[in-house]
Coordinates of C-alpha atoms in Angstrom, one line a residue:
X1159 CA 82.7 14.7 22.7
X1160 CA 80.4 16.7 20.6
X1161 CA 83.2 17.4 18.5
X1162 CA 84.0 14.1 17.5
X1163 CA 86.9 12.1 18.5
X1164 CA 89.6 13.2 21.2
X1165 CA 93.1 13.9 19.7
X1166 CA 94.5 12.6 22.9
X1167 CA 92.5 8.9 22.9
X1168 CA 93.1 8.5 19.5
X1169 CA 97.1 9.3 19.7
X1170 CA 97.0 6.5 22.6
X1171 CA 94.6 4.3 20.5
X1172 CA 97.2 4.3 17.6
X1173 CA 100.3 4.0 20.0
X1174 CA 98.9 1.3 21.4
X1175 CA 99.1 -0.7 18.1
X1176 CA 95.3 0.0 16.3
X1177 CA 95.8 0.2 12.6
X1178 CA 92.8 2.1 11.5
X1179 CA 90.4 4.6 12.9
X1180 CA 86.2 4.7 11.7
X1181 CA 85.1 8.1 12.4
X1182 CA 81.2 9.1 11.8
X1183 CA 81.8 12.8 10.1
X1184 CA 78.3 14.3 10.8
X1185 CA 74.8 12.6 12.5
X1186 CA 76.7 10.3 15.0
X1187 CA 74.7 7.8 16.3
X1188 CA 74.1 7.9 19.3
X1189 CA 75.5 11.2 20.3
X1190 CA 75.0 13.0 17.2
X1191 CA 78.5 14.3 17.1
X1192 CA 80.1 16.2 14.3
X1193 CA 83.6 16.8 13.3
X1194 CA 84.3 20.5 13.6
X1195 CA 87.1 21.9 11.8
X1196 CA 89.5 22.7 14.6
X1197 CA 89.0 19.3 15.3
X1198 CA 89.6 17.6 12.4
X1199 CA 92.7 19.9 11.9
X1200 CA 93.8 18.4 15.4
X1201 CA 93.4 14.5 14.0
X1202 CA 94.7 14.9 10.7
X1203 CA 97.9 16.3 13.1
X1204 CA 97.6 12.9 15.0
X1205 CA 97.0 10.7 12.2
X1206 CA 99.5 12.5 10.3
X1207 CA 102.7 10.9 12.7
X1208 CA 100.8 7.2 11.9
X1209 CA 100.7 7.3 7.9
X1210 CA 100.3 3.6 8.3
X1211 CA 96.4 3.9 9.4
X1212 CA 93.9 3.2 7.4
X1213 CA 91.3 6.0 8.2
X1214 CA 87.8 5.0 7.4
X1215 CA 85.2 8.0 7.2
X1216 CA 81.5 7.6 7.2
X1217 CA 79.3 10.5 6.0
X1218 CA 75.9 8.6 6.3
X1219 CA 74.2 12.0 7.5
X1220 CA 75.2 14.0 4.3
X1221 CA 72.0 14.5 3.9
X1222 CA 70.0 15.0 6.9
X1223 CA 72.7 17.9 8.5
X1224 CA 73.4 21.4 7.6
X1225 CA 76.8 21.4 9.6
X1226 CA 79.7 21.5 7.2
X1227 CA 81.8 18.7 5.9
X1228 CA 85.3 18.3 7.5
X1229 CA 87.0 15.0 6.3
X1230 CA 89.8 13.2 7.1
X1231 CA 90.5 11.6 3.7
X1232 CA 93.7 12.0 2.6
X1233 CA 95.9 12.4 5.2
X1234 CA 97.2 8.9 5.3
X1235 CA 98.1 7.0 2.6
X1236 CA 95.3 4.4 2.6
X1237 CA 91.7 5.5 3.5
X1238 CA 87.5 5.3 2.4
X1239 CA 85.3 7.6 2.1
X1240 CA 81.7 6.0 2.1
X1241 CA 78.2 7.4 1.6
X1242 CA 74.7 5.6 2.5
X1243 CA 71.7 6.3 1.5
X1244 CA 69.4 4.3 4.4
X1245 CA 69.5 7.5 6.8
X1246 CA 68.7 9.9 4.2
X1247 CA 65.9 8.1 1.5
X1248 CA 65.5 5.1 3.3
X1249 CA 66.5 1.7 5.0
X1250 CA 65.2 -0.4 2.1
X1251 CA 68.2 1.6 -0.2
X1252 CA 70.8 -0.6 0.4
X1253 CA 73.5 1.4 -1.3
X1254 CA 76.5 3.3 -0.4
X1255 CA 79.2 5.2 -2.4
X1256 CA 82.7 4.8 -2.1
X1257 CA 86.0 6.5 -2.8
X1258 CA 89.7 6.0 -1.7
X1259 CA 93.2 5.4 -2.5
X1260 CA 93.4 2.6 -5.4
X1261 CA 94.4 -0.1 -2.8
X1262 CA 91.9 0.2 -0.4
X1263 CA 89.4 -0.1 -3.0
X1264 CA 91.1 -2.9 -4.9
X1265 CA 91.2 -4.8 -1.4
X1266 CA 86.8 -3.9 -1.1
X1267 CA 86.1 -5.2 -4.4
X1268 CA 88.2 -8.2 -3.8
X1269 CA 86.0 -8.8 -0.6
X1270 CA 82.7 -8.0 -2.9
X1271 CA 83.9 -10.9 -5.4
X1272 CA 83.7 -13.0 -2.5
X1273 CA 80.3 -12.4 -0.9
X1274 CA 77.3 -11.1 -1.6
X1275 CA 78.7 -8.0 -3.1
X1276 CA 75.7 -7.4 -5.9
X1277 CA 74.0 -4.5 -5.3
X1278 CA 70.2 -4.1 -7.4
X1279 CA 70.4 -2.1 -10.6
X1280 CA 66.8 -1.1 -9.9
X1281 CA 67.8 0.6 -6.3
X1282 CA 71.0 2.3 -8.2
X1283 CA 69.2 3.2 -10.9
X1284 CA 66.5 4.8 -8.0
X1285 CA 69.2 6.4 -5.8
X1286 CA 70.1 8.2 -9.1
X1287 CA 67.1 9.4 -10.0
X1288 CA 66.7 10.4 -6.6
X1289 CA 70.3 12.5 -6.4
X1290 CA 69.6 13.8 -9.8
X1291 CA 66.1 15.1 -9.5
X1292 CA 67.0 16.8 -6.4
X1293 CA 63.5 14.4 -4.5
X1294 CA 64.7 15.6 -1.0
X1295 CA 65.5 19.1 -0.2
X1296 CA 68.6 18.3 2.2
X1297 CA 68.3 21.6 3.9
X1298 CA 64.4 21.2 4.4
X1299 CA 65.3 17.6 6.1
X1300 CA 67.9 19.1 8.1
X1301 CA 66.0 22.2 9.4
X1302 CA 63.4 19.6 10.5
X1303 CA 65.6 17.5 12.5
X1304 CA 67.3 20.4 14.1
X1305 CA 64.1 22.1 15.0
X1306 CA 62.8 18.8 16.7
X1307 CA 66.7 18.4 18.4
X1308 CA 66.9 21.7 19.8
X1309 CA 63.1 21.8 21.2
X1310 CA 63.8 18.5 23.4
X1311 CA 67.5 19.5 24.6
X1312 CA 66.0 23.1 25.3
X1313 CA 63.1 21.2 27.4
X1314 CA 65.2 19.1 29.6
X1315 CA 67.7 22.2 30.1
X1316 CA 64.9 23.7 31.2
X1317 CA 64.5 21.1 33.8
X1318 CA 68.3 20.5 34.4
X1319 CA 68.4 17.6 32.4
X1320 CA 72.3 17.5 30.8
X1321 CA 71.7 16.5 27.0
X1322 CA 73.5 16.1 24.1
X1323 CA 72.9 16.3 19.8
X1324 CA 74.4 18.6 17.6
X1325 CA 73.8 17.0 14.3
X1326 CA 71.2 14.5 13.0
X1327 CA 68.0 12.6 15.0
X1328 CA 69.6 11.6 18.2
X1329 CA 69.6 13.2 21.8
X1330 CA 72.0 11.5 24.3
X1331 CA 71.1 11.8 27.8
X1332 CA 73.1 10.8 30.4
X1333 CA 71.0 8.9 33.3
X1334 CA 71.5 7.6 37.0
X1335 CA 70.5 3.9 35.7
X1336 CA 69.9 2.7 32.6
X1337 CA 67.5 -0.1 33.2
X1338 CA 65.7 2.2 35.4
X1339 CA 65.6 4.9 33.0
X1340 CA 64.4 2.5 30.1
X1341 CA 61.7 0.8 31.9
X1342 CA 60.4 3.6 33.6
X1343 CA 60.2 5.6 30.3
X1344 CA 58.1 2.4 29.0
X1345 CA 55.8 2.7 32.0
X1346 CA 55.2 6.4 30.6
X1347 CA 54.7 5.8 26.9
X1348 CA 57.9 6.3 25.6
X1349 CA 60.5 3.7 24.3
X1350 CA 64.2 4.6 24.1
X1351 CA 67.6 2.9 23.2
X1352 CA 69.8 2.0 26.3
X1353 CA 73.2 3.6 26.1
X1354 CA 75.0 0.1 26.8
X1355 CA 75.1 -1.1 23.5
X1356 CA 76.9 1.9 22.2
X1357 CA 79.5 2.7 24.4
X1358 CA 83.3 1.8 26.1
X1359 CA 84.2 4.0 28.9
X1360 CA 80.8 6.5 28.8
X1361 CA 78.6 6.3 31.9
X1362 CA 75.1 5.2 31.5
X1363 CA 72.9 6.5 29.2
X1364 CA 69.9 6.5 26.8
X1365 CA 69.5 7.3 22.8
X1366 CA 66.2 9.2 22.1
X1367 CA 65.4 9.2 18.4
X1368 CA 63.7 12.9 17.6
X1369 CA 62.4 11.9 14.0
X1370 CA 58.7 10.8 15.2
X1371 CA 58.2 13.4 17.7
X1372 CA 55.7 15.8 17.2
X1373 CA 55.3 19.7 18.6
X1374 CA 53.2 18.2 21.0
X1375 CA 55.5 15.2 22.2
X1376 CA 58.6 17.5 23.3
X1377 CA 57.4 18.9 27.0
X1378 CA 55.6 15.4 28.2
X1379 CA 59.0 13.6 26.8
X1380 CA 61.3 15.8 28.7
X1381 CA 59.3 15.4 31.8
X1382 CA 59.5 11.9 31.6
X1383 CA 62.7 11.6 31.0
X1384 CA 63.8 14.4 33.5
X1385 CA 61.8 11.6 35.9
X1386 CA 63.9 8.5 34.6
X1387 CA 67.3 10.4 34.3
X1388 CA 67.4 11.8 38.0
X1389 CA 69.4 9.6 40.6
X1390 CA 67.5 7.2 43.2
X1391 CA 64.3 7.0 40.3
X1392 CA 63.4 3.4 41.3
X1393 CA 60.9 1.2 38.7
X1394 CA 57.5 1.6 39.8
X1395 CA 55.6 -1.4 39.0
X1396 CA 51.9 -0.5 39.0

């Protein structure tokens, strides 16, 4: 939910046998989730009573959110903490940071030493430069995507549209049909992701990406998807 992972789920998961848990802190795509504290007080409980999982966190919207930090690291034995940059200076910085316990990251550079593992010294050198000089203003980035978040899930409330995005540049919106939805959004100018790809037991859905839209884009947008979203909306092929 938009708290992040259920307690319950993930207690069944690891009963069930799973050995390791990947849990997008902030910015989760597509939902845009984010670990509240209660929350992550509640799975470091659960994980807790499996100290043999290897929790894997992934803070790729450190930069992009103002809602607190509230990690997971730690309360196993073996666990990662990793870092991107692609969301936050761009796709083309293909560079993360990494911390854990020393065997987790003995077992990662092993893997490195046998694949492609070389990372430019140019873009390192650049992601430096870029941390260093303080180049993005992290709060100015986030109050942007908020802004554009909270003006489209306002404008389909306002037309009883159930939507969700609490952190980062995705809205989730729950529809009758997704290929319906998605092609008839199309028809109407506007391309979205189809839930399918993202999720296991969710009903349908679409992922609208806020970071293009303008002022001027939110009430159209909502009205088209407030069209797509309702049930019986049929493809209209004109």
């Amino acid at each position: 939910d938009q708290d992040g992972p259920l307690p319950a789920s993930v207690a069944r998961a690891l009963a069930d046998g799973a050995r390791a848990i990947v849990v997008t802190c902030r910015a989760q795509n597509p939902t845009g989730a984010a670990l509240g504290a209660g929350r992550a007080a509640e799975l470091r409980e659960v994980l807790a009573r499996h100290p043999g999982t290897l929790v894997v966190e992934d803070d790729h919207g450190h930069a992009i959110v103002d809602q607190p930090l509230h990690p997971l690291a730690g309360v196993t034995p073996h666990w990662a903490f990793v870092r991107s940059c692609a969301k936050a200076y761009g796709p083309d910085l293909r560079l993360a940071v990494l911390t854990g316990d020393p065997v987790t990251l003995d077992r990662v550079r092993g893997r490195q030493r046998l694949g492609p593992g070389w990372v430019s010294r140019l873009l390192q050198y650049a992601v430096a430069d870029l941390w260093s000089s303080a180049a993005v203003d992290p709060a100015a980035v986030a109050r942007s995507y908020r802004e554009r978040r909270e003006a489209l899930l306002g404008a389909l409330a306002r037309r009883g549209v159930t939507a969700y995005g609490r952190s980062g540049m995705n809205v989730w919106v729950p529809v009758a049909d997704e290929t319906s939805a998605v092609t008839r959004l199309v028809q109407a100018g506007w391309a979205v992701a189809p839930g399918v790809r993202f999720r296991v037991e969710t009903g349908p859905a679409v992922r609208i990406t806020v970071s293009p839209l303008t002022a001027a884009d939110v009430e159209p947008l909502a009205e088209a998807v407030a069209a797509a979203a309702r049930p019986g909306a049929g493809v209209r092929y004109d």
